[in-house]
mmCIF file of C-alpha atoms in Angstrom:
data_model
loop_
_atom_site.group_PDB
_atom_site.id
_atom_site.type_symbol
_atom_site.label_atom_id
_atom_site.label_comp_id
_atom_site.label_asym_id
_atom_site.label_seq_id
_atom_site.Cartn_x
_atom_site.Cartn_y
_atom_site.Cartn_z
ATOM 1 C CA UNK A 53 126.157 79.294 103.957
ATOM 2 C CA UNK A 54 126.984 81.484 101.201
ATOM 3 C CA UNK A 55 124.033 80.300 99.135
ATOM 4 C CA UNK A 56 121.760 81.108 102.096
ATOM 5 C CA UNK A 57 123.271 84.605 102.472
ATOM 6 C CA UNK A 58 122.650 85.244 98.622
ATOM 7 C CA UNK A 59 119.121 84.080 98.981
ATOM 8 C CA UNK A 60 118.388 86.403 101.928
ATOM 9 C CA UNK A 61 120.157 89.322 100.086
ATOM 10 C CA UNK A 62 117.946 88.598 96.940
ATOM 11 C CA UNK A 63 114.813 88.606 99.190
ATOM 12 C CA UNK A 64 115.849 91.901 100.799
ATOM 13 C CA UNK A 65 116.459 93.447 97.330
ATOM 14 C CA UNK A 66 113.067 92.262 95.957
ATOM 15 C CA UNK A 67 111.558 93.900 99.031
ATOM 16 C CA UNK A 68 113.150 97.136 98.264
ATOM 17 C CA UNK A 69 111.864 97.078 94.632
ATOM 18 C CA UNK A 70 108.290 96.038 95.699
ATOM 19 C CA UNK A 71 108.098 98.425 98.601
ATOM 20 C CA UNK A 72 108.982 101.476 96.647
ATOM 21 C CA UNK A 73 106.330 100.653 93.948
ATOM 22 C CA UNK A 74 103.658 99.806 96.611
ATOM 23 C CA UNK A 75 104.235 102.750 98.914
ATOM 24 C CA UNK A 76 104.352 105.299 96.032
ATOM 25 C CA UNK A 77 101.301 103.683 94.461
ATOM 26 C CA UNK A 78 99.415 104.006 97.790
ATOM 27 C CA UNK A 79 100.359 107.662 97.891
ATOM 28 C CA UNK A 80 99.148 108.451 94.491
ATOM 29 C CA UNK A 81 95.932 106.571 95.149
ATOM 30 C CA UNK A 82 95.128 109.013 97.899
ATOM 31 C CA UNK A 83 94.416 111.470 95.039
ATOM 32 C CA UNK A 84 91.555 109.293 93.639
ATOM 33 C CA UNK A 85 88.532 111.582 93.547
ATOM 34 C CA UNK A 86 90.589 114.748 94.489
ATOM 35 C CA UNK A 87 92.704 115.414 91.394
ATOM 36 C CA UNK A 88 92.679 119.107 90.181
ATOM 37 C CA UNK A 89 90.806 118.042 86.934
ATOM 38 C CA UNK A 90 89.093 114.820 86.036
ATOM 39 C CA UNK A 91 91.547 113.698 83.490
ATOM 40 C CA UNK A 92 94.651 114.169 85.992
ATOM 41 C CA UNK A 93 92.558 112.355 88.612
ATOM 42 C CA UNK A 94 92.325 109.419 86.210
ATOM 43 C CA UNK A 95 95.984 109.741 85.235
ATOM 44 C CA UNK A 96 97.196 109.583 88.774
ATOM 45 C CA UNK A 97 94.970 106.671 89.586
ATOM 46 C CA UNK A 98 96.099 104.755 86.604
ATOM 47 C CA UNK A 99 99.849 105.332 87.447
ATOM 48 C CA UNK A 100 99.018 104.190 91.013
ATOM 49 C CA UNK A 101 97.510 100.896 89.764
ATOM 50 C CA UNK A 102 100.734 100.396 87.540
ATOM 51 C CA UNK A 103 102.821 100.823 90.534
ATOM 52 C CA UNK A 104 100.742 98.476 92.587
ATOM 53 C CA UNK A 105 100.753 95.999 89.887
ATOM 54 C CA UNK A 106 104.550 96.159 89.619
ATOM 55 C CA UNK A 107 104.685 95.694 93.376
ATOM 56 C CA UNK A 108 102.692 92.651 93.259
ATOM 57 C CA UNK A 109 105.104 90.852 90.783
ATOM 58 C CA UNK A 110 108.157 92.078 92.942
ATOM 59 C CA UNK A 111 106.524 90.875 96.181
ATOM 60 C CA UNK A 112 105.267 87.489 94.549
ATOM 61 C CA UNK A 113 108.816 86.778 93.489
ATOM 62 C CA UNK A 114 110.164 87.727 96.874
ATOM 63 C CA UNK A 115 107.697 85.349 98.649
ATOM 64 C CA UNK A 116 108.858 82.628 96.365
ATOM 65 C CA UNK A 117 112.559 83.264 97.206
ATOM 66 C CA UNK A 118 111.593 83.380 100.851
ATOM 67 C CA UNK A 119 110.367 79.760 100.491
ATOM 68 C CA UNK A 120 106.676 80.335 100.560
ATOM 69 C CA UNK A 121 106.607 81.350 104.478
ATOM 70 C CA UNK A 122 104.405 84.199 103.297
ATOM 71 C CA UNK A 123 102.604 85.327 100.201
ATOM 72 C CA UNK A 124 102.617 88.731 98.513
ATOM 73 C CA UNK A 125 99.511 89.818 100.421
ATOM 74 C CA UNK A 126 101.236 88.930 103.814
ATOM 75 C CA UNK A 127 104.259 90.947 102.772
ATOM 76 C CA UNK A 128 102.209 93.934 101.800
ATOM 77 C CA UNK A 129 99.801 94.080 104.687
ATOM 78 C CA UNK A 130 101.360 92.243 107.758
ATOM 79 C CA UNK A 131 104.770 93.853 107.961
ATOM 80 C CA UNK A 132 105.323 96.567 110.545
ATOM 81 C CA UNK A 133 106.971 99.835 109.697
ATOM 82 C CA UNK A 134 110.609 98.703 110.596
ATOM 83 C CA UNK A 135 110.403 95.897 108.150
ATOM 84 C CA UNK A 136 109.683 98.103 105.157
ATOM 85 C CA UNK A 137 112.448 98.832 102.775
ATOM 86 C CA UNK A 138 111.271 101.773 100.525
ATOM 87 C CA UNK A 139 113.064 104.941 100.071
ATOM 88 C CA UNK A 140 112.063 107.951 102.397
ATOM 89 C CA UNK A 141 111.288 109.948 99.192
ATOM 90 C CA UNK A 142 108.251 107.871 98.213
ATOM 91 C CA UNK A 143 106.638 107.873 101.642
ATOM 92 C CA UNK A 144 106.527 111.727 101.869
ATOM 93 C CA UNK A 145 103.049 113.123 102.046
ATOM 94 C CA UNK A 146 101.420 114.197 98.860
ATOM 95 C CA UNK A 147 101.236 117.985 99.902
ATOM 96 C CA UNK A 148 99.775 120.190 97.152
ATOM 97 C CA UNK A 149 99.703 119.034 93.525
ATOM 98 C CA UNK A 150 103.097 120.497 92.722
ATOM 99 C CA UNK A 151 104.644 118.484 95.632
ATOM 100 C CA UNK A 152 103.138 115.306 94.415
ATOM 101 C CA UNK A 153 104.318 115.937 90.852
ATOM 102 C CA UNK A 154 107.859 116.852 91.876
ATOM 103 C CA UNK A 155 108.100 113.903 94.119
ATOM 104 C CA UNK A 156 106.882 111.615 91.287
ATOM 105 C CA UNK A 157 109.199 113.019 88.740
ATOM 106 C CA UNK A 158 112.360 112.662 90.920
ATOM 107 C CA UNK A 159 111.519 109.001 91.513
ATOM 108 C CA UNK A 160 110.394 108.445 87.818
ATOM 109 C CA UNK A 161 113.652 109.489 86.534
ATOM 110 C CA UNK A 162 115.546 107.081 88.877
ATOM 111 C CA UNK A 163 113.104 104.302 88.310
ATOM 112 C CA UNK A 164 113.544 104.371 84.418
ATOM 113 C CA UNK A 165 117.259 104.103 84.989
ATOM 114 C CA UNK A 166 116.895 101.263 87.577
ATOM 115 C CA UNK A 167 114.456 99.197 85.435
ATOM 116 C CA UNK A 168 116.516 99.667 82.203
ATOM 117 C CA UNK A 169 119.529 98.093 84.073
ATOM 118 C CA UNK A 170 117.512 95.332 85.747
ATOM 119 C CA UNK A 171 116.009 94.396 82.395
ATOM 120 C CA UNK A 172 119.490 93.075 81.481
ATOM 121 C CA UNK A 173 119.723 91.130 84.795
ATOM 122 C CA UNK A 174 121.211 87.675 85.013
ATOM 123 C CA UNK A 175 118.275 86.615 86.895
ATOM 124 C CA UNK A 176 115.613 86.062 84.156
ATOM 125 C CA UNK A 177 112.716 86.482 86.498
ATOM 126 C CA UNK A 178 113.918 90.011 87.470
ATOM 127 C CA UNK A 179 114.749 90.837 83.801
ATOM 128 C CA UNK A 180 111.229 90.013 82.788
ATOM 129 C CA UNK A 181 109.541 91.885 85.407
ATOM 130 C CA UNK A 182 111.724 94.973 84.780
ATOM 131 C CA UNK A 183 111.091 94.829 81.142
ATOM 132 C CA UNK A 184 107.382 94.867 81.542
ATOM 133 C CA UNK A 185 107.600 97.668 84.278
ATOM 134 C CA UNK A 186 109.852 99.737 82.101
ATOM 135 C CA UNK A 187 107.205 100.434 79.460
ATOM 136 C CA UNK A 188 105.078 101.881 82.121
ATOM 137 C CA UNK A 189 107.798 103.905 83.891
ATOM 138 C CA UNK A 190 108.801 105.588 80.528
ATOM 139 C CA UNK A 191 105.095 106.833 80.412
ATOM 140 C CA UNK A 192 105.213 107.879 84.125
ATOM 141 C CA UNK A 193 108.376 109.870 83.512
ATOM 142 C CA UNK A 194 107.042 111.624 80.498
ATOM 143 C CA UNK A 195 103.778 112.465 82.293
ATOM 144 C CA UNK A 196 105.413 113.857 85.386
ATOM 145 C CA UNK A 197 108.042 115.716 83.398
ATOM 146 C CA UNK A 198 105.427 117.491 81.321
ATOM 147 C CA UNK A 199 103.677 118.541 84.391
ATOM 148 C CA UNK A 200 106.982 119.841 86.034
ATOM 149 C CA UNK A 201 107.510 122.036 82.887
ATOM 150 C CA UNK A 202 103.992 123.272 82.959
ATOM 151 C CA UNK A 203 104.093 124.242 86.637
ATOM 152 C CA UNK A 204 107.591 125.557 86.700
ATOM 153 C CA UNK A 205 107.131 127.623 83.559
ATOM 154 C CA UNK A 206 103.501 128.569 84.314
ATOM 155 C CA UNK A 207 102.200 131.221 86.583
ATOM 156 C CA UNK A 208 104.035 132.955 89.302
ATOM 157 C CA UNK A 209 102.387 130.816 91.907
ATOM 158 C CA UNK A 210 102.809 127.543 90.239
ATOM 159 C CA UNK A 211 106.514 128.227 89.776
ATOM 160 C CA UNK A 212 106.811 129.085 93.463
ATOM 161 C CA UNK A 213 105.012 125.986 94.551
ATOM 162 C CA UNK A 214 107.004 123.740 92.238
ATOM 163 C CA UNK A 215 110.268 125.292 93.416
ATOM 164 C CA UNK A 216 109.172 124.969 97.176
ATOM 165 C CA UNK A 217 108.455 121.271 96.526
ATOM 166 C CA UNK A 218 111.931 120.707 94.665
ATOM 167 C CA UNK A 219 113.643 122.347 97.745
ATOM 168 C CA UNK A 220 111.758 120.246 100.191
ATOM 169 C CA UNK A 221 112.371 116.999 98.456
ATOM 170 C CA UNK A 222 115.906 117.218 97.000
ATOM 171 C CA UNK A 223 117.525 115.977 100.124
ATOM 172 C CA UNK A 224 115.704 112.641 99.956
ATOM 173 C CA UNK A 225 117.312 111.897 96.620
ATOM 174 C CA UNK A 226 120.709 111.177 97.857
ATOM 175 C CA UNK A 227 119.480 107.738 99.175
ATOM 176 C CA UNK A 228 118.558 106.579 95.583
ATOM 177 C CA UNK A 229 122.202 106.177 94.814
ATOM 178 C CA UNK A 230 123.719 105.038 98.005
ATOM 179 C CA UNK A 231 124.641 101.447 97.812
ATOM 180 C CA UNK A 232 125.211 98.905 100.745
ATOM 181 C CA UNK A 233 126.201 95.331 101.283
ATOM 182 C CA UNK A 234 122.946 94.049 99.732
ATOM 183 C CA UNK A 235 123.588 96.070 96.517
ATOM 184 C CA UNK A 236 127.115 94.781 96.492
ATOM 185 C CA UNK A 237 125.909 91.133 96.720
ATOM 186 C CA UNK A 238 123.528 91.829 93.799
ATOM 187 C CA UNK A 239 126.340 93.309 91.688
ATOM 188 C CA UNK A 240 128.566 90.358 92.209
ATOM 189 C CA UNK A 241 125.881 87.972 91.203
ATOM 190 C CA UNK A 242 125.127 89.948 88.034
ATOM 191 C CA UNK A 243 121.660 90.438 89.203
ATOM 192 C CA UNK A 244 121.594 94.314 89.706
ATOM 193 C CA UNK A 245 124.065 97.173 89.116
ATOM 194 C CA UNK A 246 125.534 99.621 91.487
ATOM 195 C CA UNK A 247 122.735 102.289 92.079
ATOM 196 C CA UNK A 248 125.497 104.986 91.930
ATOM 197 C CA UNK A 249 125.770 104.094 88.235
ATOM 198 C CA UNK A 250 122.379 105.657 87.701
ATOM 199 C CA UNK A 251 123.239 109.144 89.294
ATOM 200 C CA UNK A 252 124.778 110.811 86.213
ATOM 201 C CA UNK A 253 122.082 109.772 83.792
ATOM 202 C CA UNK A 254 119.501 110.787 86.558
ATOM 203 C CA UNK A 255 121.129 114.236 86.979
ATOM 204 C CA UNK A 256 120.955 114.801 83.054
ATOM 205 C CA UNK A 257 117.376 113.795 82.817
ATOM 206 C CA UNK A 258 116.388 115.778 85.874
ATOM 207 C CA UNK A 259 118.369 118.856 85.011
ATOM 208 C CA UNK A 260 117.198 119.042 81.480
ATOM 209 C CA UNK A 261 113.378 119.219 82.588
ATOM 210 C CA UNK A 262 114.185 121.581 85.426
ATOM 211 C CA UNK A 263 115.885 123.931 82.997
ATOM 212 C CA UNK A 264 113.046 123.891 80.765
ATOM 213 C CA UNK A 265 110.736 124.644 83.639
ATOM 214 C CA UNK A 266 112.968 127.458 84.762
ATOM 215 C CA UNK A 267 113.350 125.837 88.198
ATOM 216 C CA UNK A 268 116.646 126.120 90.232
ATOM 217 C CA UNK A 269 118.457 122.872 91.163
ATOM 218 C CA UNK A 270 118.626 123.123 95.087
ATOM 219 C CA UNK A 271 121.851 123.188 96.880
ATOM 220 C CA UNK A 272 122.749 119.800 98.299
ATOM 221 C CA UNK A 273 123.086 121.177 101.727
ATOM 222 C CA UNK A 274 121.362 118.374 103.501
ATOM 223 C CA UNK A 275 120.464 114.834 102.796
ATOM 224 C CA UNK A 276 118.731 111.985 104.680
ATOM 225 C CA UNK A 277 118.433 108.356 104.082
ATOM 226 C CA UNK A 278 117.755 104.967 105.883
ATOM 227 C CA UNK A 279 114.653 103.846 104.289
ATOM 228 C CA UNK A 280 116.380 100.818 102.645
ATOM 229 C CA UNK A 281 117.502 99.669 106.183
ATOM 230 C CA UNK A 282 114.039 100.087 107.795
ATOM 231 C CA UNK A 283 114.607 103.643 109.093
ATOM 232 C CA UNK A 284 111.593 105.707 108.132
ATOM 233 C CA UNK A 285 110.092 108.961 108.667
ATOM 234 C CA UNK A 286 106.931 109.420 110.888
ATOM 235 C CA UNK A 287 104.757 109.444 107.749
ATOM 236 C CA UNK A 288 105.102 105.800 106.925
ATOM 237 C CA UNK A 289 103.458 104.506 110.114
ATOM 238 C CA UNK A 290 100.175 106.654 109.249
ATOM 239 C CA UNK A 291 100.339 105.358 105.654
ATOM 240 C CA UNK A 292 100.588 101.738 106.694
ATOM 241 C CA UNK A 293 97.786 102.209 109.322
ATOM 242 C CA UNK A 294 95.388 103.096 106.626
ATOM 243 C CA UNK A 295 96.822 100.679 103.904
ATOM 244 C CA UNK A 296 96.731 97.630 106.155
ATOM 245 C CA UNK A 297 93.681 98.290 108.325
ATOM 246 C CA UNK A 298 91.263 96.090 106.444
ATOM 247 C CA UNK A 299 93.483 92.904 106.090
ATOM 248 C CA UNK A 300 94.658 93.207 109.737
ATOM 249 C CA UNK A 301 91.126 93.701 111.017
ATOM 250 C CA UNK A 302 89.582 90.989 109.039
ATOM 251 C CA UNK A 303 92.490 88.589 108.217
ATOM 252 C CA UNK A 304 90.267 85.951 106.702
ATOM 253 C CA UNK A 305 88.335 88.201 104.418
ATOM 254 C CA UNK A 306 88.175 87.229 100.788
ATOM 255 C CA UNK A 307 87.486 89.617 97.916
#
């Protein structure tokens, strides 16, 4: 019974990793063909591809842990909104370019900390995927951080837009560090650390860039979470409707 509970917890944990990467990757892919300049259009598309690739690895492993009932495609395209386990932060709409960049930066700083820890996991499959993904996440963090500085320390308008985005998204970051029973089981098994362990380094990394960008850290007067437990904002349903349309409409299609 204990072994079965651990297997279910591991499956749930892998869904969280895969869902964060896939939903954020899909959000970034919405910029394809719409980027502010060609070079950035390509950069965002490449980051989206990195995240979708990472998601594939996490969901393929999740499917194995589940016992082969579903494959990675089924987990990505045939789950309803309440079955998704991503953070609320990554499902938030793109907004303007500053909003997208700030959202990306806040997640990237967390993602690097998380992958660094997971690369030392007692589970060798997780350690291997995390080590591979970490190389990409470090690039993502550098890219989004440079843009946050450029926007915050840029024109009066770019500064205002970046600060507006930061104020709007800050309340979604609390969820990144809140642990629950699944995290506790992963910690006990040596598979993953307490997400709260990332918070101090995250604050340091975020704070250093925001200071250089002349942006003000918002007051933590509100916060919201629930994504890890399947409680989502209204935005995820619209995203899934677009992302899942083709495989749901043509379930036997091959490409």
